[in-house]
mmCIF file of C-alpha atoms in Angstrom:
data_model
loop_
_atom_site.group_PDB
_atom_site.id
_atom_site.type_symbol
_atom_site.label_atom_id
_atom_site.label_comp_id
_atom_site.label_asym_id
_atom_site.label_seq_id
_atom_site.Cartn_x
_atom_site.Cartn_y
_atom_site.Cartn_z
ATOM 1 C CA MET A 1 8.064 70.519 -20.022
ATOM 2 C CA ILE A 2 5.083 68.468 -18.713
ATOM 3 C CA GLU A 3 1.894 70.158 -18.796
ATOM 4 C CA SER A 4 -0.328 67.289 -17.869
ATOM 5 C CA THR A 5 1.015 64.428 -16.136
ATOM 6 C CA GLU A 6 -2.282 62.701 -16.129
ATOM 7 C CA ARG A 7 -2.372 60.683 -19.361
ATOM 8 C CA VAL A 8 1.370 59.360 -18.705
ATOM 9 C CA GLU A 9 0.594 58.014 -15.333
ATOM 10 C CA GLN A 10 -2.962 56.366 -17.104
ATOM 11 C CA PHE A 11 0.190 54.861 -19.485
ATOM 12 C CA LYS A 12 2.330 53.823 -16.849
ATOM 13 C CA ALA A 13 -0.725 51.794 -14.931
ATOM 14 C CA GLU A 14 -2.486 50.389 -18.086
ATOM 15 C CA ILE A 15 0.970 49.194 -19.043
ATOM 16 C CA ALA A 16 1.807 47.972 -15.502
ATOM 17 C CA GLY A 17 -0.816 45.570 -16.127
ATOM 18 C CA MET A 18 -0.433 44.342 -19.742
ATOM 19 C CA ARG A 19 -0.688 40.336 -20.096
ATOM 20 C CA LEU A 20 2.133 39.940 -22.532
ATOM 21 C CA ARG A 21 2.471 36.866 -24.165
ATOM 22 C CA ASP A 22 5.664 34.884 -24.059
ATOM 23 C CA PRO A 23 7.287 35.871 -27.410
ATOM 24 C CA ALA A 24 9.109 32.642 -27.654
ATOM 25 C CA GLY A 25 5.815 30.515 -26.741
ATOM 26 C CA GLY A 26 4.680 30.664 -30.340
ATOM 27 C CA ARG A 27 1.486 29.897 -29.258
ATOM 28 C CA ASP A 28 -0.393 30.635 -32.381
ATOM 29 C CA ALA A 29 1.788 28.150 -34.204
ATOM 30 C CA GLN A 30 1.151 25.357 -31.920
ATOM 31 C CA LEU A 31 -2.303 26.127 -31.992
ATOM 32 C CA LEU A 32 -2.245 25.561 -35.986
ATOM 33 C CA ARG A 33 -0.627 22.520 -35.361
ATOM 34 C CA ALA A 34 -2.588 21.294 -33.278
ATOM 35 C CA GLY A 35 -5.276 22.078 -35.650
ATOM 36 C CA VAL A 36 -4.023 20.185 -38.882
ATOM 37 C CA VAL A 37 -3.876 16.379 -36.073
ATOM 38 C CA GLY A 38 -7.068 17.052 -35.266
ATOM 39 C CA MET A 39 -7.887 17.185 -38.868
ATOM 40 C CA LEU A 40 -6.210 14.490 -39.938
ATOM 41 C CA ALA A 41 -6.534 12.192 -36.805
ATOM 42 C CA GLY A 42 -10.234 13.273 -36.569
ATOM 43 C CA LEU A 43 -10.839 11.362 -40.740
ATOM 44 C CA ILE A 44 -8.492 8.542 -39.266
ATOM 45 C CA VAL A 45 -10.344 8.144 -36.763
ATOM 46 C CA THR A 46 -13.945 8.112 -38.957
ATOM 47 C CA VAL A 47 -12.722 5.850 -41.856
ATOM 48 C CA VAL A 48 -11.127 3.602 -39.539
ATOM 49 C CA ALA A 49 -14.692 3.116 -37.859
ATOM 50 C CA TYR A 50 -16.649 2.644 -40.770
ATOM 51 C CA PHE A 51 -14.714 0.067 -42.017
ATOM 52 C CA GLY A 52 -14.336 -1.815 -38.394
ATOM 53 C CA SER A 53 -18.191 -1.302 -38.094
ATOM 54 C CA HIS A 54 -18.321 -3.318 -41.665
ATOM 55 C CA SER A 55 -17.417 -6.254 -39.519
ATOM 56 C CA ALA A 56 -18.848 -6.295 -35.712
ATOM 57 C CA THR A 57 -22.310 -6.438 -34.829
ATOM 58 C CA GLY A 58 -24.475 -4.878 -31.550
ATOM 59 C CA ALA A 59 -23.220 -3.122 -29.023
ATOM 60 C CA ALA A 60 -19.893 -3.511 -30.862
ATOM 61 C CA GLN A 61 -21.572 -2.027 -33.596
ATOM 62 C CA GLN A 62 -22.273 0.570 -31.995
ATOM 63 C CA ASP A 63 -19.163 1.656 -29.942
ATOM 64 C CA TYR A 64 -17.787 1.984 -33.821
ATOM 65 C CA ILE A 65 -20.601 4.608 -34.749
ATOM 66 C CA VAL A 66 -19.712 6.451 -31.596
ATOM 67 C CA VAL A 67 -16.129 6.455 -32.299
ATOM 68 C CA ALA A 68 -16.773 7.546 -35.827
ATOM 69 C CA LEU A 69 -19.047 10.104 -34.725
ATOM 70 C CA ILE A 70 -16.369 11.474 -32.296
ATOM 71 C CA GLY A 71 -14.033 11.369 -35.154
ATOM 72 C CA VAL A 72 -16.305 13.542 -37.151
ATOM 73 C CA SER A 73 -16.177 15.990 -34.141
ATOM 74 C CA LEU A 74 -12.512 16.331 -33.298
ATOM 75 C CA SER A 75 -11.933 17.018 -37.476
ATOM 76 C CA VAL A 76 -14.890 19.986 -37.215
ATOM 77 C CA VAL A 77 -13.296 21.134 -34.099
ATOM 78 C CA GLY A 78 -9.178 20.411 -35.962
ATOM 79 C CA ALA A 79 -10.625 22.501 -39.112
ATOM 80 C CA ALA A 80 -12.297 24.975 -37.226
ATOM 81 C CA VAL A 81 -8.539 26.203 -35.197
ATOM 82 C CA PHE A 82 -6.619 25.751 -38.695
ATOM 83 C CA LEU A 83 -9.076 28.492 -39.920
ATOM 84 C CA ARG A 84 -9.252 30.735 -37.072
ATOM 85 C CA TYR A 85 -5.237 29.784 -36.962
ATOM 86 C CA SER A 86 -4.398 30.321 -40.342
ATOM 87 C CA LEU A 87 -6.549 32.060 -42.591
ATOM 88 C CA ALA A 88 -8.011 34.577 -40.166
ATOM 89 C CA GLN A 89 -4.172 35.742 -40.369
ATOM 90 C CA PHE A 90 -4.774 35.834 -43.865
ATOM 91 C CA LEU A 91 -7.535 36.969 -44.676
ATOM 92 C CA ARG A 92 -6.539 40.518 -42.899
ATOM 93 C CA PHE A 93 -3.102 41.265 -44.713
ATOM 94 C CA TRP A 94 -6.248 40.421 -47.972
ATOM 95 C CA LEU A 95 -7.627 42.803 -46.222
ATOM 96 C CA ALA A 96 -5.045 45.272 -45.508
ATOM 97 C CA ARG A 97 -3.807 44.973 -49.364
ATOM 98 C CA LEU A 98 -7.297 45.720 -49.633
ATOM 99 C CA ILE A 99 -7.566 49.004 -48.052
ATOM 100 C CA TYR A 100 -3.767 49.681 -49.714
ATOM 101 C CA GLU A 101 -4.577 49.086 -53.317
ATOM 102 C CA GLN A 102 -7.424 51.546 -53.113
ATOM 103 C CA GLN A 103 -5.626 53.985 -51.623
ATOM 104 C CA ALA A 104 -3.441 53.983 -54.477
ATOM 105 C CA GLN A 105 -6.207 53.704 -56.753
ATOM 106 C CA THR A 106 -7.711 56.873 -55.087
ATOM 107 C CA ASP A 107 -3.852 58.826 -55.453
ATOM 108 C CA ARG A 108 -3.827 57.659 -58.908
ATOM 109 C CA ILE A 109 -7.275 59.097 -59.878
ATOM 110 C CA VAL A 110 -6.792 62.218 -57.950
ATOM 111 C CA GLY A 111 -3.391 62.774 -59.632
ATOM 112 C CA THR A 112 -4.962 62.787 -62.878
ATOM 113 C CA ALA A 113 -8.112 64.197 -62.580
ATOM 114 C CA ALA A 114 -7.730 66.739 -59.634
ATOM 115 C CA PRO A 115 -6.395 70.410 -60.813
ATOM 116 C CA LYS A 116 -2.393 72.034 -59.277
ATOM 117 C CA SER A 117 -3.552 73.295 -56.259
ATOM 118 C CA ASP A 118 -1.357 75.340 -53.828
ATOM 119 C CA GLY A 119 -0.838 72.226 -51.332
ATOM 120 C CA LEU A 120 -3.105 73.228 -48.968
ATOM 121 C CA GLY A 121 -6.360 71.629 -51.188
ATOM 122 C CA VAL A 122 -7.159 75.420 -53.474
ATOM 123 C CA ALA A 123 -7.211 75.699 -57.110
ATOM 124 C CA ASN A 124 -4.683 77.360 -58.559
ATOM 125 C CA ASN A 125 -6.705 79.139 -61.280
ATOM 126 C CA MET B 1 25.839 53.638 -29.688
ATOM 127 C CA SER B 2 23.633 54.386 -26.640
ATOM 128 C CA PHE B 3 21.976 56.541 -25.773
ATOM 129 C CA ALA B 4 19.527 58.036 -23.398
ATOM 130 C CA PRO B 5 19.218 61.801 -22.379
ATOM 131 C CA ASP B 6 20.984 63.198 -19.164
ATOM 132 C CA GLY B 7 18.980 62.214 -15.541
ATOM 133 C CA LEU B 8 17.495 58.907 -17.316
ATOM 134 C CA ALA B 9 20.484 56.098 -16.757
ATOM 135 C CA ALA B 10 18.362 53.302 -15.750
ATOM 136 C CA GLY B 11 18.621 52.338 -12.180
ATOM 137 C CA ALA B 12 19.751 56.121 -11.530
ATOM 138 C CA ASP B 13 17.625 57.574 -7.527
ATOM 139 C CA GLY B 14 15.000 59.802 -8.344
ATOM 140 C CA VAL B 15 14.900 60.332 -12.841
ATOM 141 C CA GLN B 16 12.528 60.567 -14.478
ATOM 142 C CA GLU B 17 11.470 56.864 -16.178
ATOM 143 C CA PRO B 18 12.088 56.779 -19.822
ATOM 144 C CA LEU B 19 8.197 56.471 -21.271
ATOM 145 C CA LEU B 20 10.018 54.789 -24.638
ATOM 146 C CA GLU B 21 13.155 52.912 -24.050
ATOM 147 C CA LEU B 22 15.579 50.389 -26.653
ATOM 148 C CA ARG B 23 18.261 48.681 -25.635
ATOM 149 C CA GLY B 24 19.996 47.117 -28.014
ATOM 150 C CA VAL B 25 17.405 46.314 -30.762
ATOM 151 C CA ARG B 26 18.256 44.467 -33.579
ATOM 152 C CA ALA B 27 15.464 43.505 -36.445
ATOM 153 C CA ALA B 28 15.791 41.857 -39.649
ATOM 154 C CA TYR B 29 13.362 41.156 -42.727
ATOM 155 C CA GLU B 30 14.196 37.389 -43.657
ATOM 156 C CA ARG B 31 18.209 37.514 -43.709
ATOM 157 C CA ILE B 32 18.565 40.715 -44.071
ATOM 158 C CA GLU B 33 19.518 42.776 -40.607
ATOM 159 C CA VAL B 34 18.195 46.258 -41.234
ATOM 160 C CA LEU B 35 19.020 47.330 -37.260
ATOM 161 C CA HIS B 36 22.198 46.278 -35.508
ATOM 162 C CA GLY B 37 21.340 47.254 -32.445
ATOM 163 C CA VAL B 38 20.142 50.352 -31.595
ATOM 164 C CA ASP B 39 19.517 52.193 -27.906
ATOM 165 C CA PHE B 40 17.567 54.934 -27.294
ATOM 166 C CA ALA B 41 15.081 56.844 -24.071
ATOM 167 C CA ILE B 42 12.579 59.298 -24.870
ATOM 168 C CA PRO B 43 11.236 60.691 -21.215
ATOM 169 C CA ALA B 44 7.368 61.523 -21.071
ATOM 170 C CA GLY B 45 6.610 64.666 -22.533
ATOM 171 C CA THR B 46 9.127 65.693 -24.784
ATOM 172 C CA VAL B 47 10.093 65.285 -28.060
ATOM 173 C CA PHE B 48 12.376 63.347 -29.920
ATOM 174 C CA ALA B 49 13.516 63.582 -33.431
ATOM 175 C CA MET B 50 15.240 60.935 -34.937
ATOM 176 C CA LEU B 51 16.994 61.839 -38.134
ATOM 177 C CA GLY B 52 18.779 59.973 -41.345
ATOM 178 C CA PRO B 53 19.388 59.232 -44.725
ATOM 179 C CA ASN B 54 16.714 56.929 -46.979
ATOM 180 C CA GLY B 55 17.410 53.601 -45.738
ATOM 181 C CA ALA B 56 18.890 53.963 -42.574
ATOM 182 C CA GLY B 57 16.552 51.774 -40.769
ATOM 183 C CA LYS B 58 14.522 54.386 -38.812
ATOM 184 C CA THR B 59 10.981 53.796 -40.066
ATOM 185 C CA THR B 60 11.668 49.811 -39.049
ATOM 186 C CA MET B 61 12.885 51.258 -35.656
ATOM 187 C CA LEU B 62 9.992 53.026 -35.783
ATOM 188 C CA ARG B 63 7.625 49.354 -36.221
ATOM 189 C CA VAL B 64 9.589 47.746 -34.088
ATOM 190 C CA ALA B 65 8.338 50.574 -31.551
ATOM 191 C CA ALA B 66 4.939 50.458 -32.266
ATOM 192 C CA GLY B 67 5.284 46.376 -31.562
ATOM 193 C CA LEU B 68 4.778 46.177 -35.540
ATOM 194 C CA HIS B 69 7.816 44.066 -36.083
ATOM 195 C CA ARG B 70 9.535 42.048 -33.926
ATOM 196 C CA PRO B 71 12.931 42.503 -32.941
ATOM 197 C CA THR B 72 15.427 39.228 -33.737
ATOM 198 C CA ARG B 73 17.119 40.935 -30.495
ATOM 199 C CA GLY B 74 17.515 43.395 -27.362
ATOM 200 C CA ASP B 75 14.688 44.886 -26.284
ATOM 201 C CA VAL B 76 12.152 47.727 -26.146
ATOM 202 C CA TYR B 77 10.335 49.418 -22.463
ATOM 203 C CA MET B 78 8.122 51.307 -22.348
ATOM 204 C CA ALA B 79 7.336 52.679 -18.691
ATOM 205 C CA GLY B 80 9.774 50.670 -17.460
ATOM 206 C CA ARG B 81 8.463 47.503 -18.560
ATOM 207 C CA GLN B 82 9.171 45.158 -21.135
ATOM 208 C CA VAL B 83 7.266 45.198 -24.007
ATOM 209 C CA THR B 84 9.471 43.264 -26.406
ATOM 210 C CA GLY B 85 6.691 40.687 -29.063
ATOM 211 C CA ALA B 86 3.381 42.488 -27.177
ATOM 212 C CA LYS B 87 1.161 43.093 -30.092
ATOM 213 C CA ALA B 88 0.618 46.494 -32.010
ATOM 214 C CA ASP B 89 -2.929 46.058 -31.046
ATOM 215 C CA GLU B 90 -2.215 45.560 -27.583
ATOM 216 C CA LEU B 91 -0.029 48.962 -27.381
ATOM 217 C CA ALA B 92 -2.680 50.947 -29.209
ATOM 218 C CA ARG B 93 -5.374 50.016 -26.863
ATOM 219 C CA ARG B 94 -3.115 51.334 -24.300
ATOM 220 C CA GLY B 95 -2.301 55.081 -26.104
ATOM 221 C CA VAL B 96 0.875 54.108 -28.612
ATOM 222 C CA CYS B 97 -0.596 55.482 -31.387
ATOM 223 C CA THR B 98 1.671 55.500 -34.967
ATOM 224 C CA ILE B 99 1.314 57.652 -38.130
ATOM 225 C CA PRO B 100 2.635 55.893 -40.976
ATOM 226 C CA GLU B 101 4.718 57.394 -43.687
ATOM 227 C CA GLY B 102 2.008 58.040 -46.591
ATOM 228 C CA ARG B 103 -0.854 59.130 -43.622
ATOM 229 C CA GLY B 104 -2.702 55.889 -43.524
ATOM 230 C CA VAL B 105 -6.358 57.791 -43.966
ATOM 231 C CA PHE B 106 -9.275 55.878 -45.697
ATOM 232 C CA PRO B 107 -9.156 57.642 -49.113
ATOM 233 C CA ASN B 108 -12.861 56.279 -50.216
ATOM 234 C CA LEU B 109 -14.133 57.846 -46.346
ATOM 235 C CA THR B 110 -14.994 61.285 -45.867
ATOM 236 C CA VAL B 111 -13.525 63.306 -43.612
ATOM 237 C CA ARG B 112 -15.700 62.429 -40.841
ATOM 238 C CA GLU B 113 -16.369 58.938 -41.502
ATOM 239 C CA ASN B 114 -12.309 58.751 -40.752
ATOM 240 C CA LEU B 115 -12.983 60.467 -38.112
ATOM 241 C CA ARG B 116 -15.214 58.402 -36.609
ATOM 242 C CA MET B 117 -12.901 55.781 -36.709
ATOM 243 C CA ALA B 118 -10.978 57.507 -33.847
ATOM 244 C CA THR B 119 -14.318 56.424 -31.586
ATOM 245 C CA PHE B 120 -12.656 52.816 -31.119
ATOM 246 C CA ALA B 121 -10.806 54.753 -28.271
ATOM 247 C CA GLY B 122 -13.892 55.877 -26.137
ATOM 248 C CA VAL B 123 -14.624 58.866 -27.025
ATOM 249 C CA THR B 124 -17.821 60.270 -29.034
ATOM 250 C CA LEU B 125 -17.873 61.703 -32.354
ATOM 251 C CA PRO B 126 -18.977 65.202 -31.780
ATOM 252 C CA GLU B 127 -16.085 65.340 -28.540
ATOM 253 C CA VAL B 128 -13.625 64.460 -31.990
ATOM 254 C CA GLU B 129 -14.797 66.716 -34.341
ATOM 255 C CA GLU B 130 -14.787 69.415 -31.740
ATOM 256 C CA ALA B 131 -11.320 69.208 -30.482
ATOM 257 C CA THR B 132 -10.053 68.227 -35.055
ATOM 258 C CA PHE B 133 -11.399 71.994 -35.674
ATOM 259 C CA ALA B 134 -9.980 73.900 -33.567
ATOM 260 C CA ARG B 135 -6.962 72.304 -33.993
ATOM 261 C CA PHE B 136 -7.435 72.209 -37.457
ATOM 262 C CA PRO B 137 -10.169 74.885 -39.193
ATOM 263 C CA ARG B 138 -9.752 73.404 -42.611
ATOM 264 C CA LEU B 139 -10.916 70.132 -41.736
ATOM 265 C CA LYS B 140 -13.993 71.514 -40.930
ATOM 266 C CA GLU B 141 -15.198 72.953 -44.338
ATOM 267 C CA ARG B 142 -14.075 69.302 -45.329
ATOM 268 C CA ARG B 143 -16.040 67.370 -43.512
ATOM 269 C CA HIS B 144 -18.070 65.555 -46.010
ATOM 270 C CA GLN B 145 -15.539 65.551 -48.216
ATOM 271 C CA GLN B 146 -13.827 62.213 -48.950
ATOM 272 C CA ALA B 147 -10.124 61.736 -47.799
ATOM 273 C CA GLY B 148 -8.810 60.713 -51.034
ATOM 274 C CA THR B 149 -9.068 63.681 -52.192
ATOM 275 C CA LEU B 150 -8.119 65.685 -49.870
ATOM 276 C CA SER B 151 -4.262 67.853 -50.974
ATOM 277 C CA GLY B 152 -1.537 65.730 -49.157
ATOM 278 C CA GLY B 153 -1.425 68.726 -46.175
ATOM 279 C CA GLU B 154 -5.091 68.398 -45.828
ATOM 280 C CA GLN B 155 -4.496 64.257 -45.668
ATOM 281 C CA GLN B 156 -1.636 64.475 -42.551
ATOM 282 C CA MET B 157 -3.584 66.885 -40.599
ATOM 283 C CA LEU B 158 -6.846 64.432 -40.908
ATOM 284 C CA SER B 159 -4.063 61.336 -40.058
ATOM 285 C CA MET B 160 -2.623 63.226 -36.957
ATOM 286 C CA ALA B 161 -6.123 64.586 -35.828
ATOM 287 C CA ARG B 162 -7.665 60.804 -35.669
ATOM 288 C CA ALA B 163 -4.373 59.948 -33.914
ATOM 289 C CA LEU B 164 -4.625 62.361 -31.541
ATOM 290 C CA ALA B 165 -8.352 61.895 -30.691
ATOM 291 C CA THR B 166 -7.139 58.636 -29.332
ATOM 292 C CA ARG B 167 -5.775 60.317 -26.806
ATOM 293 C CA PRO B 168 -2.224 58.835 -27.223
ATOM 294 C CA ALA B 169 0.711 59.040 -24.321
ATOM 295 C CA LEU B 170 3.169 58.010 -26.681
ATOM 296 C CA LEU B 171 3.138 58.879 -30.482
ATOM 297 C CA LEU B 172 5.082 57.538 -32.707
ATOM 298 C CA LEU B 173 5.409 60.011 -36.439
ATOM 299 C CA ASP B 174 6.726 58.535 -39.414
ATOM 300 C CA GLU B 175 8.064 60.984 -42.102
ATOM 301 C CA LEU B 176 5.177 63.665 -41.486
ATOM 302 C CA SER B 177 6.899 66.163 -43.691
ATOM 303 C CA MET B 178 6.681 63.431 -46.903
ATOM 304 C CA GLY B 179 5.409 65.595 -49.827
ATOM 305 C CA LEU B 180 3.948 68.063 -48.341
ATOM 306 C CA ALA B 181 5.119 72.263 -48.796
ATOM 307 C CA PRO B 182 7.409 73.850 -46.675
ATOM 308 C CA LEU B 183 4.504 76.088 -45.090
ATOM 309 C CA ILE B 184 2.185 72.993 -44.557
ATOM 310 C CA VAL B 185 5.667 71.393 -42.594
ATOM 311 C CA GLU B 186 5.633 73.808 -40.464
ATOM 312 C CA GLN B 187 2.033 74.337 -39.702
ATOM 313 C CA ILE B 188 2.342 70.304 -39.254
ATOM 314 C CA TYR B 189 4.889 70.660 -36.717
ATOM 315 C CA GLU B 190 3.656 73.865 -34.441
ATOM 316 C CA VAL B 191 0.839 70.907 -33.832
ATOM 317 C CA VAL B 192 3.528 68.534 -32.845
ATOM 318 C CA ALA B 193 5.159 71.014 -30.139
ATOM 319 C CA GLN B 194 1.907 71.955 -28.786
ATOM 320 C CA VAL B 195 0.972 68.182 -28.472
ATOM 321 C CA ALA B 196 3.996 67.447 -26.392
ATOM 322 C CA LYS B 197 3.601 70.680 -23.878
ATOM 323 C CA GLU B 198 0.265 68.768 -23.432
ATOM 324 C CA GLY B 199 2.201 65.727 -22.046
ATOM 325 C CA VAL B 200 2.409 63.499 -25.219
ATOM 326 C CA SER B 201 5.926 61.791 -25.936
ATOM 327 C CA ILE B 202 6.488 62.223 -29.295
ATOM 328 C CA LEU B 203 8.561 60.013 -31.596
ATOM 329 C CA VAL B 204 9.695 61.921 -34.960
ATOM 330 C CA VAL B 205 11.425 59.671 -37.582
ATOM 331 C CA GLU B 206 12.711 62.344 -40.167
ATOM 332 C CA GLN B 207 14.959 62.388 -43.248
ATOM 333 C CA PHE B 208 14.520 66.254 -43.507
ATOM 334 C CA ALA B 209 15.591 67.465 -40.591
ATOM 335 C CA ALA B 210 15.143 71.476 -40.768
ATOM 336 C CA THR B 211 11.525 71.588 -38.902
ATOM 337 C CA VAL B 212 11.494 69.219 -36.652
ATOM 338 C CA LEU B 213 14.755 69.791 -35.063
ATOM 339 C CA GLY B 214 12.699 73.150 -33.726
ATOM 340 C CA VAL B 215 10.441 71.835 -32.325
ATOM 341 C CA ALA B 216 12.902 68.975 -30.754
ATOM 342 C CA ASP B 217 13.868 68.082 -27.238
ATOM 343 C CA TYR B 218 16.406 65.532 -28.351
ATOM 344 C CA ALA B 219 17.982 64.194 -31.666
ATOM 345 C CA ALA B 220 19.551 61.434 -33.175
ATOM 346 C CA ILE B 221 21.364 60.672 -35.826
ATOM 347 C CA MET B 222 20.860 57.072 -37.766
ATOM 348 C CA VAL B 223 23.136 55.865 -40.725
ATOM 349 C CA GLN B 224 23.050 52.479 -41.442
ATOM 350 C CA GLY B 225 20.951 51.038 -38.495
ATOM 351 C CA ARG B 226 22.617 52.404 -35.738
ATOM 352 C CA VAL B 227 22.181 55.478 -34.164
ATOM 353 C CA VAL B 228 26.002 57.087 -34.405
ATOM 354 C CA LYS B 229 24.995 60.688 -32.792
ATOM 355 C CA ALA B 230 22.842 61.679 -30.312
ATOM 356 C CA GLY B 231 22.343 65.023 -28.674
ATOM 357 C CA SER B 232 20.550 67.887 -28.504
ATOM 358 C CA PRO B 233 19.003 69.844 -31.363
ATOM 359 C CA ALA B 234 22.058 71.942 -31.727
ATOM 360 C CA GLU B 235 24.312 69.890 -31.990
ATOM 361 C CA MET B 236 22.426 67.674 -34.564
ATOM 362 C CA GLU B 237 22.196 70.097 -37.240
ATOM 363 C CA SER B 238 26.087 70.691 -37.086
ATOM 364 C CA GLU B 239 26.235 67.049 -37.571
ATOM 365 C CA LEU B 240 24.407 66.385 -39.897
ATOM 366 C CA SER B 241 25.486 67.141 -42.924
ATOM 367 C CA ALA B 242 29.023 65.234 -41.770
ATOM 368 C CA ALA B 243 26.551 61.934 -40.792
ATOM 369 C CA TYR B 244 24.403 62.529 -44.493
ATOM 370 C CA LEU B 245 27.513 62.460 -46.414
ATOM 371 C CA GLY B 246 29.448 59.759 -44.461
ATOM 372 C CA GLY B 247 32.212 62.272 -43.071
#
């Protein structure tokens, strides 16, 4: 039945070599949550450090500045992780929807404007 | 009901391993379960036709096989390896190709530009065009035309051509005959039979059985999320009306 088994063997080898994620792991969801936590934690740390620096002087104040900078960095990284695992997914759906709507729109226009065809695109006059 | 063609029983010695196998697959949309335990296996290089009335769960089963829909229970095996939960793009890169219902061409791109989309698989555009135009000469005449302005038959040809250009090992076809004239359906299925002879395993989901049974090696009937009958195309032909009408 099979004339060429080369592709089948290649497919078997590629499937065998696939690195599969544990479907129960939900890594994406965990990273999404980690992003939100990082963003909020960074914000809180920054605000606390800002007010703490008011009552501190000298080296202690410099420590508060460093802590505040770490907080800002944490917020930025958290926001980036959040965007990667939430908006990226949303944008993929948005793009798919856009393509689908374009296709539906073209179908409507073709249905209205094109002459009757014989099924192969040849007009029947 | 469990179904595997003769000689594909799991664990038997010296038997050919199925290229695609679904074992006890259940799938749901939110809380509504649409597949209630689907089992079947497709040997390499064969055409397997899954028939059934509208709403039987055929497309959902196809989506599960392609990695587009995660089953709630059961497993999907490819070439003997469990791939349940694998992403569709990971499977696609390895040679699982789906042609969805409605063809899935880019309507505002030309035929040539649509074919260019297949070059992600490592083939050059001239190679894609050569293979495509040899198989579907009509697309050569229309290569500068927008895909959305092609007839239904030509769009289906383009969709097939783009899929075949990626050198798939497993082709999943959803309702190829949808909205096409019988003559065009026959032409498309001639290509399907030819592709299967080249070693590609094919799962075809169809509501209208007449033509697909002529090219299938195995067939099964799905009703209400279950495979109710399975066997040779000749056997399924005689069972169809009873299955569709609930007899």
